PDB file of C-alpha atoms in Angstrom:
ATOM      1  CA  UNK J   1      52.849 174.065-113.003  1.00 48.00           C
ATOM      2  CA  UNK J   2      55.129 177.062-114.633  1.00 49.00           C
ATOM      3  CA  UNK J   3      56.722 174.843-116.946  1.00 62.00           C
ATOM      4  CA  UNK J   4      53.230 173.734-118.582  1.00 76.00           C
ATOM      5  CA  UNK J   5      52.805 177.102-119.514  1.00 84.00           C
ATOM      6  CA  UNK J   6      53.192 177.801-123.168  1.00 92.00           C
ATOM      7  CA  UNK J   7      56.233 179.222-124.476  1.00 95.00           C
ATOM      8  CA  UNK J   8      55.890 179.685-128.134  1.00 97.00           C
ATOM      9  CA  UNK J   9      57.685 181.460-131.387  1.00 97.00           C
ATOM     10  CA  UNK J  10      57.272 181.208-134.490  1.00 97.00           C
ATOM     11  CA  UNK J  11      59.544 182.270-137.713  1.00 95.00           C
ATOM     12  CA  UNK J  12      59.503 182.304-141.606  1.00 94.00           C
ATOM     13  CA  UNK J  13      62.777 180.063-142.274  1.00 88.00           C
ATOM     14  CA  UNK J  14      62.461 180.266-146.136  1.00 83.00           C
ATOM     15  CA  UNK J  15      60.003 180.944-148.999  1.00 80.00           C
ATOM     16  CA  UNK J  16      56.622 179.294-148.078  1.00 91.00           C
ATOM     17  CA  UNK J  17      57.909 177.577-145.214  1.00 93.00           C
ATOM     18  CA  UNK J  18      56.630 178.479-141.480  1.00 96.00           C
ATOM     19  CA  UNK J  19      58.211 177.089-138.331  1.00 97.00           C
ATOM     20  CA  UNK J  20      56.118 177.279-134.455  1.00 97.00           C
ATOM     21  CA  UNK J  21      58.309 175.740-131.778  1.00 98.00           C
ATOM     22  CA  UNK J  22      55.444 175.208-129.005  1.00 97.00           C
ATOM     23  CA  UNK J  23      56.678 174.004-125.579  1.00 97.00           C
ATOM     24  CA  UNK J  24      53.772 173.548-122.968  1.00 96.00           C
ATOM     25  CA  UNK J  25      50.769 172.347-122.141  1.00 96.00           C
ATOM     26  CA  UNK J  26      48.182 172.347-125.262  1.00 97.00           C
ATOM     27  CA  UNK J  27      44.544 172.991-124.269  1.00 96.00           C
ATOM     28  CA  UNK J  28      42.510 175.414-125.767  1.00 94.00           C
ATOM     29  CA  UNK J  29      44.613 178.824-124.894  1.00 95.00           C
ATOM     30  CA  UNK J  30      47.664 176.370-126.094  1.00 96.00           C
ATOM     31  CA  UNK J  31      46.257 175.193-128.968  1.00 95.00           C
ATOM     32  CA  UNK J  32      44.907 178.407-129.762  1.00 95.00           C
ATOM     33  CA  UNK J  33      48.357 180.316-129.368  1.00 96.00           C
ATOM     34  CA  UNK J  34      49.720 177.863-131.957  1.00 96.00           C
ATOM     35  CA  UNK J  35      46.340 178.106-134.208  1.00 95.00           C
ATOM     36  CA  UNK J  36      46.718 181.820-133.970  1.00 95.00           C
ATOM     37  CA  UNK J  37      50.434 181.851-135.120  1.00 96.00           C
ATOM     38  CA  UNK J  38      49.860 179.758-137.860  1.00 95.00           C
ATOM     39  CA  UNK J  39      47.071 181.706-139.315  1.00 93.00           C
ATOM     40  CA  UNK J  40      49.793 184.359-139.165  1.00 94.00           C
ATOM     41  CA  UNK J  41      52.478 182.345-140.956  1.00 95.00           C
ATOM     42  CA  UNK J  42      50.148 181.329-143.119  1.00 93.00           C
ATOM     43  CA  UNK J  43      48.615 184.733-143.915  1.00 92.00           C
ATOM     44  CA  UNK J  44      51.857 185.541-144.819  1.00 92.00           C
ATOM     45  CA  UNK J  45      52.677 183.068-147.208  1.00 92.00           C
ATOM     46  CA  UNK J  46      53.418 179.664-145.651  1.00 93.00           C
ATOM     47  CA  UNK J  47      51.915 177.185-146.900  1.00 93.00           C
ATOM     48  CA  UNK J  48      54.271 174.550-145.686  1.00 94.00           C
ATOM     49  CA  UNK J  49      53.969 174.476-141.602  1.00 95.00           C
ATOM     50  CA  UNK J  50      56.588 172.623-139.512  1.00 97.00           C
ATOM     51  CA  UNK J  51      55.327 172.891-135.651  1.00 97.00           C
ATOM     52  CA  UNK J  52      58.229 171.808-133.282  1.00 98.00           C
ATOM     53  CA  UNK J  53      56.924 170.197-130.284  1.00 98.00           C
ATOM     54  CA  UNK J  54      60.344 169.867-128.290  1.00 97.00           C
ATOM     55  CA  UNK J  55      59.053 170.672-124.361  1.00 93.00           C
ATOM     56  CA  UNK J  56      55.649 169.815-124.879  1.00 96.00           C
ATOM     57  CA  UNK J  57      54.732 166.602-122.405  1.00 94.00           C
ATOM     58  CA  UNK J  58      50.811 167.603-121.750  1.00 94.00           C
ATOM     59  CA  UNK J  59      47.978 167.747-124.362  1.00 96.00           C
ATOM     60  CA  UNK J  60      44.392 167.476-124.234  1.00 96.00           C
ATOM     61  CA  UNK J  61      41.810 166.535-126.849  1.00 95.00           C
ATOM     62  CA  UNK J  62      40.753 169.850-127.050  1.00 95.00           C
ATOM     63  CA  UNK J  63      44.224 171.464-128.140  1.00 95.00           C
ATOM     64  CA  UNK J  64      44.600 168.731-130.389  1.00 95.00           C
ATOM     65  CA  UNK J  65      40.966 169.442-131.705  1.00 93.00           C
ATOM     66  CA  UNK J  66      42.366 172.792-132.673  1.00 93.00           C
ATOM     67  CA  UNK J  67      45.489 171.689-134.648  1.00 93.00           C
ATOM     68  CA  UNK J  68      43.129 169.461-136.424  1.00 92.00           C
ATOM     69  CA  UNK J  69      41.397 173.049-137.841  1.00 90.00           C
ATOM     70  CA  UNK J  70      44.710 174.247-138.394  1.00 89.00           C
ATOM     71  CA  UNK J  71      45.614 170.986-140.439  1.00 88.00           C
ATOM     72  CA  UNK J  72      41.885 171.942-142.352  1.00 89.00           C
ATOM     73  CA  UNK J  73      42.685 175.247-143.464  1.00 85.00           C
ATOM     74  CA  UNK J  74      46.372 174.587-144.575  1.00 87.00           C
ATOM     75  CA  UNK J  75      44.545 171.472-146.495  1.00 86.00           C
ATOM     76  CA  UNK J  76      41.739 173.624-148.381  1.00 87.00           C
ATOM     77  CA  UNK J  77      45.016 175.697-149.557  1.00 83.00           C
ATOM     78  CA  UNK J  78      46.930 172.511-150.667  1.00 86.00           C
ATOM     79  CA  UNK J  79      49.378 173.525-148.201  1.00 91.00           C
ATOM     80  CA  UNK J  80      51.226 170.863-145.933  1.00 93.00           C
ATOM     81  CA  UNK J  81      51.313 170.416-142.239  1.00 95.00           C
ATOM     82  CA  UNK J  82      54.401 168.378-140.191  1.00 96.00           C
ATOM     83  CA  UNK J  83      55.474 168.338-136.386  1.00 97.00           C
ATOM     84  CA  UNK J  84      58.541 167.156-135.023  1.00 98.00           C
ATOM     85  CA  UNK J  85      59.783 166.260-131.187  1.00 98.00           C
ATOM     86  CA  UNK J  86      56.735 164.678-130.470  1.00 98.00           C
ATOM     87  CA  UNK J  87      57.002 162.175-126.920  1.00 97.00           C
ATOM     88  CA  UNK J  88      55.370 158.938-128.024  1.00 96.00           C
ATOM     89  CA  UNK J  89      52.283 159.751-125.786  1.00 97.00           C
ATOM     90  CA  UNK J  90      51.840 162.966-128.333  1.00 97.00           C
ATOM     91  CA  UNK J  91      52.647 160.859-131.259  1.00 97.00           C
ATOM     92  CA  UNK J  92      49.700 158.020-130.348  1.00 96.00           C
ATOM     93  CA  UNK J  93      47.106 160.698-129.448  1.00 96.00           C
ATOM     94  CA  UNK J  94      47.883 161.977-133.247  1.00 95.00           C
ATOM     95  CA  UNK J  95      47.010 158.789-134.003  1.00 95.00           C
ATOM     96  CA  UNK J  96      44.070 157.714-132.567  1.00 94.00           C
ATOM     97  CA  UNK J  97      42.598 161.481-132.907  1.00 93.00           C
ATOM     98  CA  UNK J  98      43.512 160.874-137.301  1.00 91.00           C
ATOM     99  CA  UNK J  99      46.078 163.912-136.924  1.00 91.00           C
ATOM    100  CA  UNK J 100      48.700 161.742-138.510  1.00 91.00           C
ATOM    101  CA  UNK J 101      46.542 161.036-141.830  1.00 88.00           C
ATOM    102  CA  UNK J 102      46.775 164.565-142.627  1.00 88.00           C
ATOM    103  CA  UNK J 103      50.135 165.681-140.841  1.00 94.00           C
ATOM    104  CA  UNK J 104      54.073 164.478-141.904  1.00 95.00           C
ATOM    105  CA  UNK J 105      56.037 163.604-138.180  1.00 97.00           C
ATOM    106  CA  UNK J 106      59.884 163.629-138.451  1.00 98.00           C
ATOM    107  CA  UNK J 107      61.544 163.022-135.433  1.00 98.00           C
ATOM    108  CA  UNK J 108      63.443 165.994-135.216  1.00 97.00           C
ATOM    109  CA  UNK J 109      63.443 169.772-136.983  1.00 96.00           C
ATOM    110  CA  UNK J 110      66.846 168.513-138.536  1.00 95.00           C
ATOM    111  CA  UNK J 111      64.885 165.878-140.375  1.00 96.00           C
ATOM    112  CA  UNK J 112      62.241 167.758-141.255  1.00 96.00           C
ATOM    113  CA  UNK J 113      63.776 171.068-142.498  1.00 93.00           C
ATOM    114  CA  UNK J 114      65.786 168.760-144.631  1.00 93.00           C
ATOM    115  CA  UNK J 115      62.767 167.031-145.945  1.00 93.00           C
ATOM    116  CA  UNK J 116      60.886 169.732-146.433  1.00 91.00           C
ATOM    117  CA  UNK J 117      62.929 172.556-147.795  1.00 84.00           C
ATOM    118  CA  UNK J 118      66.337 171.107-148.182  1.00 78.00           C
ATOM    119  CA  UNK J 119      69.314 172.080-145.802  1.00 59.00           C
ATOM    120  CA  UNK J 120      68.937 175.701-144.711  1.00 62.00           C
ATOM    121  CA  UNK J 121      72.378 176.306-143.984  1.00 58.00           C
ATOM    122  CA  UNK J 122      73.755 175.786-147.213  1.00 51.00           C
TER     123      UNK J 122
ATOM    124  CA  UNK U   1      50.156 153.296-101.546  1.00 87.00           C
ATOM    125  CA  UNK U   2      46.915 155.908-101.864  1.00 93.00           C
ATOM    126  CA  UNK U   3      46.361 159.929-102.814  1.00 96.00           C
ATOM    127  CA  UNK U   4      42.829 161.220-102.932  1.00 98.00           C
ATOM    128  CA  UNK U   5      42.270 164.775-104.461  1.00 98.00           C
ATOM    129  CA  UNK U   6      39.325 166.565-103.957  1.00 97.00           C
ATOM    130  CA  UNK U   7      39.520 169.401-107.018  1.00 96.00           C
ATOM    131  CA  UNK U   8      37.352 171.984-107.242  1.00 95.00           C
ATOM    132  CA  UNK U   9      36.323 173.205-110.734  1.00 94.00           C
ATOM    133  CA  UNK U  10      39.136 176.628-111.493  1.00 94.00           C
ATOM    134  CA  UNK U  11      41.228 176.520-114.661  1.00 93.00           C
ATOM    135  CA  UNK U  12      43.927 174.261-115.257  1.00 94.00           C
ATOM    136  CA  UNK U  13      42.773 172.212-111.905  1.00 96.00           C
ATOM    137  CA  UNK U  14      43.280 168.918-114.335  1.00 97.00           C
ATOM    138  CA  UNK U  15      47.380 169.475-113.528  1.00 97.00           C
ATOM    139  CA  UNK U  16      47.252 168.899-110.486  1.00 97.00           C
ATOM    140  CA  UNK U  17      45.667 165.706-111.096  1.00 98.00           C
ATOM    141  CA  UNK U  18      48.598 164.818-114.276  1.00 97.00           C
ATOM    142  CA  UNK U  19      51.222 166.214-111.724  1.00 97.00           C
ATOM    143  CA  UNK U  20      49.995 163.736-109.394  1.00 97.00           C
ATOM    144  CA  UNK U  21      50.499 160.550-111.720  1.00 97.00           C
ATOM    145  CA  UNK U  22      53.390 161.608-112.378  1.00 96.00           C
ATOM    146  CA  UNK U  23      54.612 161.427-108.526  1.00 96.00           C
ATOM    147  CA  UNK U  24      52.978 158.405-107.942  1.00 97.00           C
ATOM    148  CA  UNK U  25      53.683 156.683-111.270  1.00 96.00           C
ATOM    149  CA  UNK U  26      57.349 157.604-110.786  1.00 96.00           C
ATOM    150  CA  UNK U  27      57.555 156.429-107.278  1.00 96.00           C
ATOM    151  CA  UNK U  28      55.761 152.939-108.604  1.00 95.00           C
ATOM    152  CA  UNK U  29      58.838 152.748-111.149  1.00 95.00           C
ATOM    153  CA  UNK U  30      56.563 153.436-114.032  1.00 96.00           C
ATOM    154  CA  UNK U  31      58.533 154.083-117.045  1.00 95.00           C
ATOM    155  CA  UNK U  32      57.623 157.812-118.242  1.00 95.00           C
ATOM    156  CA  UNK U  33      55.777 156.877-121.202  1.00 95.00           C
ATOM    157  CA  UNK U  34      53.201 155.240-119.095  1.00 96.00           C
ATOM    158  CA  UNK U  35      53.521 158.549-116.749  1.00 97.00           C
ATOM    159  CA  UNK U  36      52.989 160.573-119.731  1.00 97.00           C
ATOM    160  CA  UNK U  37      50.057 158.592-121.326  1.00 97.00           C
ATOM    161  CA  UNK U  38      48.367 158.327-117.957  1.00 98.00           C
ATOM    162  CA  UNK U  39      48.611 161.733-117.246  1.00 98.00           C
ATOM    163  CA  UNK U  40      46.610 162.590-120.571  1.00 97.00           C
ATOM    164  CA  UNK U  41      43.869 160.202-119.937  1.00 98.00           C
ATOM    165  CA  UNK U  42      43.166 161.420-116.038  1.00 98.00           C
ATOM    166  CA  UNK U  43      43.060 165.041-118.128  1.00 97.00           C
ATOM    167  CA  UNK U  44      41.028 163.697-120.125  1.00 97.00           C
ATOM    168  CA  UNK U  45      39.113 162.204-117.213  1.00 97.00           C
ATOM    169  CA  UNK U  46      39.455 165.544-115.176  1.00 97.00           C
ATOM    170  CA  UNK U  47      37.676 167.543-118.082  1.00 95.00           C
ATOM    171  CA  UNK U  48      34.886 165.326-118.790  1.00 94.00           C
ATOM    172  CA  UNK U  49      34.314 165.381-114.696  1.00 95.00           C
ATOM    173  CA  UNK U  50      34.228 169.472-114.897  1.00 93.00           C
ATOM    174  CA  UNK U  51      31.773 169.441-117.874  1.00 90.00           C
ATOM    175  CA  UNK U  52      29.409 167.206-116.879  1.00 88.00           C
ATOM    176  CA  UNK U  53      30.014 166.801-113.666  1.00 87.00           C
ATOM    177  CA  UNK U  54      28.449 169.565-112.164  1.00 79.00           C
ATOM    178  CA  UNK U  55      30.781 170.504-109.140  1.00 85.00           C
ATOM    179  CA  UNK U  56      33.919 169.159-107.373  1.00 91.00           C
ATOM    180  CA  UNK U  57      35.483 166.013-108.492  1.00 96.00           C
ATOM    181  CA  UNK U  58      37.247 163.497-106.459  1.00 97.00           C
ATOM    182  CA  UNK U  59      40.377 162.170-108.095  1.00 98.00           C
ATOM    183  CA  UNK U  60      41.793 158.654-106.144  1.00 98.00           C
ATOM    184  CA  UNK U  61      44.730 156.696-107.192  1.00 98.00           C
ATOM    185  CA  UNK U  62      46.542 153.864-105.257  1.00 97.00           C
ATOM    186  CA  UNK U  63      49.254 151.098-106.029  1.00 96.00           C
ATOM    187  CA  UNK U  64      47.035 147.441-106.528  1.00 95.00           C
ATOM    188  CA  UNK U  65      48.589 144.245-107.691  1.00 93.00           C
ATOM    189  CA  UNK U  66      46.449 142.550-110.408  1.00 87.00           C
ATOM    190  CA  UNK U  67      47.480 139.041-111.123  1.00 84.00           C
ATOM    191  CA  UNK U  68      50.899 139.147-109.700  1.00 90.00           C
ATOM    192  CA  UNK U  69      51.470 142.484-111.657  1.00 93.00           C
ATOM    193  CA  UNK U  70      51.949 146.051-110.140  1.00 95.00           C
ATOM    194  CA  UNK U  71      49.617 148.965-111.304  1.00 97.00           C
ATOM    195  CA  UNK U  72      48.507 152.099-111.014  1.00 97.00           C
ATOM    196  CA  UNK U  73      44.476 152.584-110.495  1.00 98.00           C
ATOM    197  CA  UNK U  74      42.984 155.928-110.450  1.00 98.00           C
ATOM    198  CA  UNK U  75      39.292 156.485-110.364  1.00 98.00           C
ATOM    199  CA  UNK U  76      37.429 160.116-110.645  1.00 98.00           C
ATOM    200  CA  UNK U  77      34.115 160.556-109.872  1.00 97.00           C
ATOM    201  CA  UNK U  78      31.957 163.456-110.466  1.00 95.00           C
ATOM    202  CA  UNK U  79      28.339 164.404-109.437  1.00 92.00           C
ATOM    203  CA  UNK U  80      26.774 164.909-112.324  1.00 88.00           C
ATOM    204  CA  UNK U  81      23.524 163.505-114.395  1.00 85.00           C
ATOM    205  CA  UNK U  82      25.273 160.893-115.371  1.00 84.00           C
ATOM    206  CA  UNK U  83      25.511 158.843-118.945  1.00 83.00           C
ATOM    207  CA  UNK U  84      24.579 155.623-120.488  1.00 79.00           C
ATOM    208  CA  UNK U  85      28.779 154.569-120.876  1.00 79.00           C
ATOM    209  CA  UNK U  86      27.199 151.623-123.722  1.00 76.00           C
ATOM    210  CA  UNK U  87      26.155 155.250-125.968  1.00 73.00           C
ATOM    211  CA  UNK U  88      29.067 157.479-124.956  1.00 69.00           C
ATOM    212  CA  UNK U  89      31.359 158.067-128.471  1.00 64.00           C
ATOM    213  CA  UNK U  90      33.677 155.825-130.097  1.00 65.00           C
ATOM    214  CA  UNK U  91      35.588 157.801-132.155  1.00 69.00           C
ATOM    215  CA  UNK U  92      37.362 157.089-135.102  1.00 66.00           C
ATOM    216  CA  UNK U  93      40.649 158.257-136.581  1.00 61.00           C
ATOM    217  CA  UNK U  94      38.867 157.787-140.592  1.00 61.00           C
ATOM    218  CA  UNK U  95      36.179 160.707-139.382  1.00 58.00           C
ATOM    219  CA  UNK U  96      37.964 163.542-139.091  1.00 58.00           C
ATOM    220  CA  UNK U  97      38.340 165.323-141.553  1.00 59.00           C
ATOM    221  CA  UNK U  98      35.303 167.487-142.867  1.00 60.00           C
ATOM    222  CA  UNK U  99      33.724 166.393-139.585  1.00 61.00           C
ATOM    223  CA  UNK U 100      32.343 169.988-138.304  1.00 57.00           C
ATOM    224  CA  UNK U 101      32.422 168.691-134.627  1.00 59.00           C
ATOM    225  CA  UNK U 102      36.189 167.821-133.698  1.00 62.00           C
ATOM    226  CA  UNK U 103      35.072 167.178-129.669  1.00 69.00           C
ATOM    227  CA  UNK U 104      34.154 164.395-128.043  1.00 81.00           C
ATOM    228  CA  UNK U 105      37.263 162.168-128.322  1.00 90.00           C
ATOM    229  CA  UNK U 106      37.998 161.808-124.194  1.00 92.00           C
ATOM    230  CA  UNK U 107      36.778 158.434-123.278  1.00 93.00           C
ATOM    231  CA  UNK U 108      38.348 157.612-126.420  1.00 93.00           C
ATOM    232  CA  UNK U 109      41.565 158.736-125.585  1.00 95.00           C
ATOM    233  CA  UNK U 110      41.389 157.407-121.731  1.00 96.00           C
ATOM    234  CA  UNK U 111      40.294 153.668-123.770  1.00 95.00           C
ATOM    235  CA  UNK U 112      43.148 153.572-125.641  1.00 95.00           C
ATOM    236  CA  UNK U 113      45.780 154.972-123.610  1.00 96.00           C
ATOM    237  CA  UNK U 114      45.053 152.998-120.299  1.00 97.00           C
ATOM    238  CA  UNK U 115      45.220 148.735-119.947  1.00 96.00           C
ATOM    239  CA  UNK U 116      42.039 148.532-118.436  1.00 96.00           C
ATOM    240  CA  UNK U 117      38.974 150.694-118.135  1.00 97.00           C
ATOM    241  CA  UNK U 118      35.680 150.737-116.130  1.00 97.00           C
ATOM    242  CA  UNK U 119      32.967 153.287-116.286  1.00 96.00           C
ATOM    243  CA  UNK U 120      29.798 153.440-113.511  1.00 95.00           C
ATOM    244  CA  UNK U 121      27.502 156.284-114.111  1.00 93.00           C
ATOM    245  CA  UNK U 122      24.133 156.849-112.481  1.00 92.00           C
ATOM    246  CA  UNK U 123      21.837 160.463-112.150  1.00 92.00           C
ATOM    247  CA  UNK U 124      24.326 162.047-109.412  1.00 92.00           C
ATOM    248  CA  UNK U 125      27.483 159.907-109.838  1.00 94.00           C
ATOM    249  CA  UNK U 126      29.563 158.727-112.732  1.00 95.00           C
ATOM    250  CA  UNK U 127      33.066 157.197-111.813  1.00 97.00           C
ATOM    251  CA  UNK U 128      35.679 156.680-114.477  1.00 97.00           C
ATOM    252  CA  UNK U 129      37.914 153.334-113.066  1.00 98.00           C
ATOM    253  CA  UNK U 130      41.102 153.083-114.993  1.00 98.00           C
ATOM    254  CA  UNK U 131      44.301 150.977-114.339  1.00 97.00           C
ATOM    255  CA  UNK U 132      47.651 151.397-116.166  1.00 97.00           C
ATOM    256  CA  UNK U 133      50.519 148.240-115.268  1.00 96.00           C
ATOM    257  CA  UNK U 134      53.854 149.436-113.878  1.00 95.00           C
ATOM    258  CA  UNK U 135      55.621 147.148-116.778  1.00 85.00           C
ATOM    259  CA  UNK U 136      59.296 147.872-115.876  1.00 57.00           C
ATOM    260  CA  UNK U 137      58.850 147.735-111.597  1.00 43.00           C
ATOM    261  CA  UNK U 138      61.390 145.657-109.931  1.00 41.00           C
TER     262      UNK U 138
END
């Protein structure tokens, strides 16, 4: 079960933008890490989140629960919340749990660092 | 084709149980969506077992046919009080936000990610049936 546990970073790619890459199982200590490292990013002046899913199979509703609050604060700031690399499993628990109301999926950090902030490599 | 689990109540046990589905699933020919959405409802199943359930669980899944079709059934059963499965919560996408209490979305989840689901509960045993077609076997 090594490879369910979670293996996380998280970076401040340009003004106002954060990115988490999560890979691992999210339950509460999961969805916590990534709760916790978006308060961070956000503390420091993201108020455009991009989570990157990429390696994450497992989730349970109580991870999911906690990205919800995440989704809340960011929301109460008029900030914005995406993910990206989500398996279609992930992506239908989004939906039936009203994540994806809230929350902007791409299908891959490409996309969505494109949409969101424009190419970063130029 | 049958695995019975008998998982006591540590941290993390739910795993085993997802790790399991995915063994069994694969070996069915189940295509690895159906793994993965399986594997999050007997979770989901798992951790509704440990809260309520008051003690070990007992986690069975075996290969059935079910009108000429191949599928996966898994059942776990738990010890506990029991519920009335008619009042358990429906949830609904449109309530979330605001909503102070985000829990409570299991059976939910294990409704709409399975084909078919059957719940028994009684004061000292609830078992959660659930059956998920192997849509690509051979």
């Amino acid at each position: 079960m090594n490879d369910e546990q979670m293996r996380l970073s998280k970076n401040v790619m340009a003004d106002g933008y954060g990115l988490i890459a999560a890979a691992g199982y999210i339950n509460n200590e999961g969805g916590q890490a990534i709760a916790d490292a978006a308060t961070d990013l956000i503390s420091n002046g993201c108020g455009t989140l991009l989570i990157d899913l990429d390696g994450t199979r497992i989730i349970n509703s109580i991870g999911v629960s906690i990205l919800l609050e995440i989704m809340e604060k960011l929301l109460e700031d008029k900030g914005q919340l995406a993910f990206c690399n989500l398996t279609p499993t992930i992506s239908k628990t989004f939906e039936i749990m009203g994540l994806v109301q809230y929350a902007t999926i791409y299908p891959d950090r490409e996309t969505a660092q494109t949409d969101l902030v424009g190419d970063l490599s130029v | 084709m049958e695995v019975v689990l008998h998982l006591p109540v540590v941290p993390n046990v739910e795993l085993v149980a997802a790790k399991a589905v995915e063994t069994v699933g694969g070996a069915l020919g189940m295509h690895q969506t159906g793994i993965e959405a399986t594997s999050v409802a007997i979770v989901e199943a798992c951790l509704n077992a440990m809260e309520h359930g008051g003690g070990q669980m007992v986690v069975r899944m075996s290969a059935e046919d079910s009108n000429g079709k191949p599928s996966l059934v898994i059942e776990v059963e738990d010890q506990g009080g029991g519920f009335d499965p008619t009042e358990s919560p429906r949830n609904s996408a449109t309530r979330v936000h605001g909503c102070t209490s985000k829990r409570g979305w299991g059976l939910t989840l294990i409704r709409e990610l399975m084909d078919e689901v059957q719940i028994r509960s009684n004061p000292g045993m609830t078992l959660v049936r659930m059956r998920k077609y192997v849509e690509n076997a051979p």
